[in-house]
Short mmCIF file of C-alpha atoms in Angstrom, two decimals:
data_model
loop_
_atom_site.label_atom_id
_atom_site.label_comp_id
_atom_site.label_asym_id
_atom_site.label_seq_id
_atom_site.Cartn_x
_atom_site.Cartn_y
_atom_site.Cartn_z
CA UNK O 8 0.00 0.00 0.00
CA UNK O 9 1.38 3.44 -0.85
CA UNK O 10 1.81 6.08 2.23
CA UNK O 11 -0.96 8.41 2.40
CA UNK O 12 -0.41 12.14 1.00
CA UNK O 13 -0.02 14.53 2.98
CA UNK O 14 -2.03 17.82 3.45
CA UNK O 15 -5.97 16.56 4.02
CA UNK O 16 -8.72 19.59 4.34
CA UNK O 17 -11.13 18.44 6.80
CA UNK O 18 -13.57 18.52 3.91
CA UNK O 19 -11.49 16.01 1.95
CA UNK O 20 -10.88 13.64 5.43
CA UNK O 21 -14.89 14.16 6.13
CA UNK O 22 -16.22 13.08 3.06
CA UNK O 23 -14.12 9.72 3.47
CA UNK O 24 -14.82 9.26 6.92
CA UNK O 25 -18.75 9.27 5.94
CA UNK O 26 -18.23 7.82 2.75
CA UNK O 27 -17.18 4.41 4.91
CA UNK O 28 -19.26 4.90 7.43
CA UNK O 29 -22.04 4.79 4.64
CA UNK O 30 -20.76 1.32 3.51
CA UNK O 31 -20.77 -0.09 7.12
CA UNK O 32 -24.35 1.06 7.61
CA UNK O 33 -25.57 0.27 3.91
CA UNK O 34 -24.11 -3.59 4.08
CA UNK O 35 -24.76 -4.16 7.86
CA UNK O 36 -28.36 -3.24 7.30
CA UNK O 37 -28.65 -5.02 4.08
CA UNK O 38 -27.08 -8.74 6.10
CA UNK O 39 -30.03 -8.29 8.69
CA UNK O 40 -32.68 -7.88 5.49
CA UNK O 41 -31.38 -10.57 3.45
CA UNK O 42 -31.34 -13.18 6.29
CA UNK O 43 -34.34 -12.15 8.13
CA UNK O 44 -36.42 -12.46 4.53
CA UNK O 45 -35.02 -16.39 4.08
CA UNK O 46 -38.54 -17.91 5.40
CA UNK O 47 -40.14 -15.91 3.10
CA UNK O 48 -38.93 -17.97 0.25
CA UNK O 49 -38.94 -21.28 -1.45
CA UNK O 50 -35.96 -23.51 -1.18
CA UNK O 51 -34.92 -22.88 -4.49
CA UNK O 52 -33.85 -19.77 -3.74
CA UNK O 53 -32.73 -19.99 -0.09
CA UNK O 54 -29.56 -20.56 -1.23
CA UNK O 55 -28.98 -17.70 -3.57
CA UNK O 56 -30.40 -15.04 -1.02
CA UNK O 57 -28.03 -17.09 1.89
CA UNK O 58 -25.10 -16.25 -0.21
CA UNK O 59 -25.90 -12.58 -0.73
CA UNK O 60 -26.35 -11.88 2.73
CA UNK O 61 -22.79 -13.46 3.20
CA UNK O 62 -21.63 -11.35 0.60
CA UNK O 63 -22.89 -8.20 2.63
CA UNK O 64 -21.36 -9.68 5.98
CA UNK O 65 -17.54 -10.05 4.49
CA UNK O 66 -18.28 -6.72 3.21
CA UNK O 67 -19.17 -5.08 6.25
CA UNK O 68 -16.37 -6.77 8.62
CA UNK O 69 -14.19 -5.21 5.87
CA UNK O 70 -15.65 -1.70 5.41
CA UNK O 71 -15.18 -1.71 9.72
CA UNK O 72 -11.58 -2.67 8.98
CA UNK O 73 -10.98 0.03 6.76
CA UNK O 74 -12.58 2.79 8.78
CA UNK O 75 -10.76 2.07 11.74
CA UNK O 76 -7.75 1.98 9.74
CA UNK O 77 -8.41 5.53 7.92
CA UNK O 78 -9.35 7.06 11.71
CA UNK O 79 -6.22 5.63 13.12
CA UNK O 80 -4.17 7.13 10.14
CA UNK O 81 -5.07 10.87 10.88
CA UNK O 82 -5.50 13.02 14.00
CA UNK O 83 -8.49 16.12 13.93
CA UNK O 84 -8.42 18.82 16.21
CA UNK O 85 -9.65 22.03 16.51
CA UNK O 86 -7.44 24.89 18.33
CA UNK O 87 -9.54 28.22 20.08
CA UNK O 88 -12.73 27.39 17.91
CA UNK O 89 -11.13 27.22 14.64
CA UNK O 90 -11.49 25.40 11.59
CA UNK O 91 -10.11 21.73 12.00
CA UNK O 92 -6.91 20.38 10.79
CA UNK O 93 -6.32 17.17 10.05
CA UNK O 94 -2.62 15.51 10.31
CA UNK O 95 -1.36 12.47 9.71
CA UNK O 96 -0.25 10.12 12.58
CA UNK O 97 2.39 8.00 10.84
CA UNK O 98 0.12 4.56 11.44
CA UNK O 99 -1.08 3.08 7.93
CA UNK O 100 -3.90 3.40 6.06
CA UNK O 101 -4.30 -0.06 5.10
CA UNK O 102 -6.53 0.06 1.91
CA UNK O 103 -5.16 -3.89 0.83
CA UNK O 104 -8.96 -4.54 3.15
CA UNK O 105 -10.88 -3.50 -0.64
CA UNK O 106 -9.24 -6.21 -2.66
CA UNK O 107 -9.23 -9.11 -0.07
CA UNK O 108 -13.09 -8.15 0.33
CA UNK O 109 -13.51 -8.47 -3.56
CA UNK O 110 -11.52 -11.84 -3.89
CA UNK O 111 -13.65 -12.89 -1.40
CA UNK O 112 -17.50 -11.19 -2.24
CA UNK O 113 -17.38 -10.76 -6.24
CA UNK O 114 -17.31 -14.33 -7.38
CA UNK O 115 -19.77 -14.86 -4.79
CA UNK O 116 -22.01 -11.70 -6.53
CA UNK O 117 -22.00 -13.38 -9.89
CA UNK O 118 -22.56 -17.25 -8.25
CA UNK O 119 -25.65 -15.68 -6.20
CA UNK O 120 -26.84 -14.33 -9.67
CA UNK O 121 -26.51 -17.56 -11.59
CA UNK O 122 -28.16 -19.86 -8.76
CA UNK O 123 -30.83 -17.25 -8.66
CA UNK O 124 -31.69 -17.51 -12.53
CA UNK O 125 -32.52 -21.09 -12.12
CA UNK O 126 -30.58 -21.82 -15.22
CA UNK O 127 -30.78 -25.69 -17.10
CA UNK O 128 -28.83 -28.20 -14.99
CA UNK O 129 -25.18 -28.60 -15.23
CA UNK O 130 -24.94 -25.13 -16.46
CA UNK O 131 -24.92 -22.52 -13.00
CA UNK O 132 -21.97 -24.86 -12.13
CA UNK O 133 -19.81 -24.78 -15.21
CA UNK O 134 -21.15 -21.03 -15.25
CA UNK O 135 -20.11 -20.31 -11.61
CA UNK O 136 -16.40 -21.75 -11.81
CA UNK O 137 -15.94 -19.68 -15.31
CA UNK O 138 -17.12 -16.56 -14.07
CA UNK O 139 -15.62 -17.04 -10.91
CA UNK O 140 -12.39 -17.43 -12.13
CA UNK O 141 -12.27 -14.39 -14.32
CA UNK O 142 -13.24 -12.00 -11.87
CA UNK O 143 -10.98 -13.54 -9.40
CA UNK O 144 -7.94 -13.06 -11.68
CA UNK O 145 -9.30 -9.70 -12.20
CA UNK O 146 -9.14 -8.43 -8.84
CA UNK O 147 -5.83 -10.06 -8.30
CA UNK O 148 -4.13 -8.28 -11.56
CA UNK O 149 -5.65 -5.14 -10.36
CA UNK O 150 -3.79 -5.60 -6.77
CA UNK O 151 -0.38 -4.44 -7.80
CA UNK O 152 -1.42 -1.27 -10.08
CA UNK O 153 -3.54 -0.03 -7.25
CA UNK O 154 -0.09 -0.14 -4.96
CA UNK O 155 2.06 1.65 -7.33
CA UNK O 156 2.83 5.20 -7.84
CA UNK O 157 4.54 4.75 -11.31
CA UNK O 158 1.81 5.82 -13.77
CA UNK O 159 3.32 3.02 -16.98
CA UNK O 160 2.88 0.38 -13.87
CA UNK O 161 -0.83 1.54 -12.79
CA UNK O 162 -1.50 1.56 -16.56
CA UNK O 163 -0.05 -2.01 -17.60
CA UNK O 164 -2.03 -3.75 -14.60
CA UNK O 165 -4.93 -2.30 -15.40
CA UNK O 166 -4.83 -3.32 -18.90
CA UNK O 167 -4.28 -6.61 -17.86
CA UNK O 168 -7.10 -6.91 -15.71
CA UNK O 169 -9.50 -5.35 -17.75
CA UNK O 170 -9.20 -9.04 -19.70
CA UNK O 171 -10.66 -10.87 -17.62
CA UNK O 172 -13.23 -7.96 -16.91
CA UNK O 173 -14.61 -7.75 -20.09
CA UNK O 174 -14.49 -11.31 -20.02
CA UNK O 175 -17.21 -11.51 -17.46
CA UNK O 176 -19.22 -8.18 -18.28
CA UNK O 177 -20.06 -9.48 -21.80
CA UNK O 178 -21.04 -12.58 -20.56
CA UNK O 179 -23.46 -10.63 -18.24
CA UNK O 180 -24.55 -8.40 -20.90
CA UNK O 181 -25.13 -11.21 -24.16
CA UNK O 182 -24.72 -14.09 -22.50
CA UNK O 183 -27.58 -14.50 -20.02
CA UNK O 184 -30.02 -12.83 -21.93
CA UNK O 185 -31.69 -15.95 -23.30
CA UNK O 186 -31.66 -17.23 -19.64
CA UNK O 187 -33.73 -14.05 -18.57
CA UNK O 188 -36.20 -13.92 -21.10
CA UNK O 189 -37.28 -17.23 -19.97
CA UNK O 190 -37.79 -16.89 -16.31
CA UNK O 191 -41.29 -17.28 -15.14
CA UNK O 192 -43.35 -14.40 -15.01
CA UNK O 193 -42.50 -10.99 -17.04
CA UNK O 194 -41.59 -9.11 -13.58
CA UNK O 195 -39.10 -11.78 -12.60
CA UNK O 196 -37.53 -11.64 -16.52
CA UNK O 197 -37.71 -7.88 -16.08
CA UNK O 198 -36.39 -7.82 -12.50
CA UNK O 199 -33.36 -10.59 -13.57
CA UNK O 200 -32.94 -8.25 -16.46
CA UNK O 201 -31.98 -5.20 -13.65
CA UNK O 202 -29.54 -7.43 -11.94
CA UNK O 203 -27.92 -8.07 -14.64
CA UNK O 204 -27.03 -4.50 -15.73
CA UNK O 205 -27.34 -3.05 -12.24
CA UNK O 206 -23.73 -5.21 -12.68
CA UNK O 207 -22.35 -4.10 -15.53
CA UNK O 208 -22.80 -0.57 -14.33
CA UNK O 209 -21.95 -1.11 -11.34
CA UNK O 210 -18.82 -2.75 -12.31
CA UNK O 211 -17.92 -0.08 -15.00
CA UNK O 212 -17.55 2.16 -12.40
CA UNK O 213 -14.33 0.46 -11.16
CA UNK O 214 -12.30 0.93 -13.98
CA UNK O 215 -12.75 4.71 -13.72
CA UNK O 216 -11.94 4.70 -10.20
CA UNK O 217 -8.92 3.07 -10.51
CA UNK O 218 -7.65 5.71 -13.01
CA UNK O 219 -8.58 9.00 -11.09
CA UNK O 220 -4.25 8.20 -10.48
CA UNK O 221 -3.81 7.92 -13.51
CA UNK O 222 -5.40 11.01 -15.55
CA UNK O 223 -4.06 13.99 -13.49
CA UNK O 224 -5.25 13.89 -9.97
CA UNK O 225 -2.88 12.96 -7.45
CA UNK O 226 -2.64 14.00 -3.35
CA UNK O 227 -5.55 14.48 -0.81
CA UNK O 228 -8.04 14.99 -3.57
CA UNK O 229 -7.14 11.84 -5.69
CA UNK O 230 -7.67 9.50 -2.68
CA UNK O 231 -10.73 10.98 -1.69
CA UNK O 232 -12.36 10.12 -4.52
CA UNK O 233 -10.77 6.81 -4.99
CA UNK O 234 -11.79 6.22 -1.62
CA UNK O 235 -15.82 7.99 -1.84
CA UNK O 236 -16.25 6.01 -5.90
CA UNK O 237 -14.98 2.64 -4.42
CA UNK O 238 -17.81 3.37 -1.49
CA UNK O 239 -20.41 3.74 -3.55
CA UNK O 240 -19.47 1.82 -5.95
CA UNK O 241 -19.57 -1.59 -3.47
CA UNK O 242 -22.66 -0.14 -2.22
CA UNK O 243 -24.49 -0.44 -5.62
CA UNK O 244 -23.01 -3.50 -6.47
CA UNK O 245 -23.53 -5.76 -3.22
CA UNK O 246 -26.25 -4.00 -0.94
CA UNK O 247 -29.04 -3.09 -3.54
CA UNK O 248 -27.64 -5.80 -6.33
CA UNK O 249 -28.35 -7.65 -3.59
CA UNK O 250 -32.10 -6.11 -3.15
CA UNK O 251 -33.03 -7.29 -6.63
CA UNK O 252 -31.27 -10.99 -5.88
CA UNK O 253 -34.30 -10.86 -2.76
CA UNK O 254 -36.86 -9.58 -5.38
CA UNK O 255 -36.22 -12.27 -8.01
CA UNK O 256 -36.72 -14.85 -5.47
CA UNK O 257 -39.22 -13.01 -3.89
CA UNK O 258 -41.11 -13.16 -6.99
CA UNK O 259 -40.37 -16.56 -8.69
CA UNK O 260 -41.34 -18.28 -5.03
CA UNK O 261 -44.87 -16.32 -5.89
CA UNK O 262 -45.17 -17.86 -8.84
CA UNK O 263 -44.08 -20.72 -8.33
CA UNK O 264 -46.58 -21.26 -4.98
CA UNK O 265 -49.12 -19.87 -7.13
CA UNK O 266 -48.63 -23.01 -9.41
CA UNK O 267 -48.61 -25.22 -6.87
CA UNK O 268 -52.15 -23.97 -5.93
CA UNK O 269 -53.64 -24.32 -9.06
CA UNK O 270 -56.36 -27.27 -9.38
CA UNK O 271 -54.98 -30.22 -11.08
#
């Protein structure tokens, strides 16, 4: 991890600090949801939604992690009612937290998708390990770009890990489109139709935060919005993805009771 700049406004300290206090709240809050709804669904699905609230709970215990590490990292005060200054300690900002939370949650993001889908059998597996795989290698070729001041290094790693990226975005976009228009009922096709580009955009948003190094901005301000885009970026992609993972099931446990109701 690169040593933290130095010369933080409080403005650009604040906005972090809330920024990951945001993603505790937003993925502690979502856990409780997802696991508390699990009666409310068939066993199909129990699974899927199981998964996504572990996917919320690694990202939580991570988001805590990095929040303590950020507070530890500076020291605010205030002298005779003036503005606040913020200085840095000399303890590390350990920001390394991000991409052991997205080894661990973002294969499970696009396994909680597939299982959800209901797809033919013997495809969510050969579909899970696949996917799984690529964004796995993607997160661990972005690793030593994000570490690296050198601009040619940030830029090579990032190539390379835009590979498997693409890799697994297209196979979100075109791939499981003939798997959504056959779910059961048009709002589950058009709800698995959300999640499905709710993570593409979602995930597009990572490539751009990893170059706000690379195209200019450097210092306080550069890590603040690294730090604020990742934020919301995990936010959209694991706490309200995971929202329309609940609905789908939600829905296609509806249905299917609904058929199960119906006079033979």
């Amino acid at each position: 991890m690169a040593p933290l700049p130095d010369g933080f406004s409080y403005a650009e300290w604040n906005a972090t600090y809330n920024a990951l206090s945001f993603g505790i709240a937003a993925m502690g809050s979502a856990t409780i949801f997802f696991w508390l709804q699990l009666p409310n669904v068939t066993k199909n699905y129990r699974t899927a939604l199981t998964i996504t609230g572990i996917v919320t709970l690694i990202a939580t215990y991570h988001y805590i992690r990095i929040f303590n590490s950020w507070s530890e990292a500076f020291t605010v005060s205030s002298k005779d009612g003036g503005d606040y200054t913020v200085q840095l300690t000399g303890s590390p900002f350990n920001d390394g937290y991000r991409y052991v939370d997205w080894l661990l949650t973002v294969p499970l993001l696009l396994i909680e998708l597939i299982l959800v889908m209901k797809l033919p059998q013997a495809e969510p597996v050969s579909l899970s390990w696949k996917l799984g795989l690529a964004s796995a290698l993607m997160v661990a070729l972005g690793y030593p770009g994000e570490i690296q001041e050198d601009l040619s290094v940030r830029w090579f790693w990032w190539c390379l890990s835009m590979i498997p990226f693409c890799y697994v975005v297209f196979t979100l976009a075109v791939g499981l489109a003939e798997a959504t228009s056959k779910q059961p009922s048009p709002a589950a096709a058009s709800l698995a139709s959300a999640a499905r580009y709710l993570t593409v955009l979602s995930w597009c948003t990572y490539p751009f935060v990893y170059m706000v190094k690379s195209v200019g901005l450097s210092g306080p301000a550069a890590t603040m919005y690294e730090q604020v885009g990742y934020s919301l970026a995990d936010v959209l992609a694991k706490a309200v993805f995971g929202v329309l993972i609940w609905a789908i099931a939600s829905e296609k446990s509806a249905v299917e009771e609904s058929g199960k109701l119906l006079p033979a």
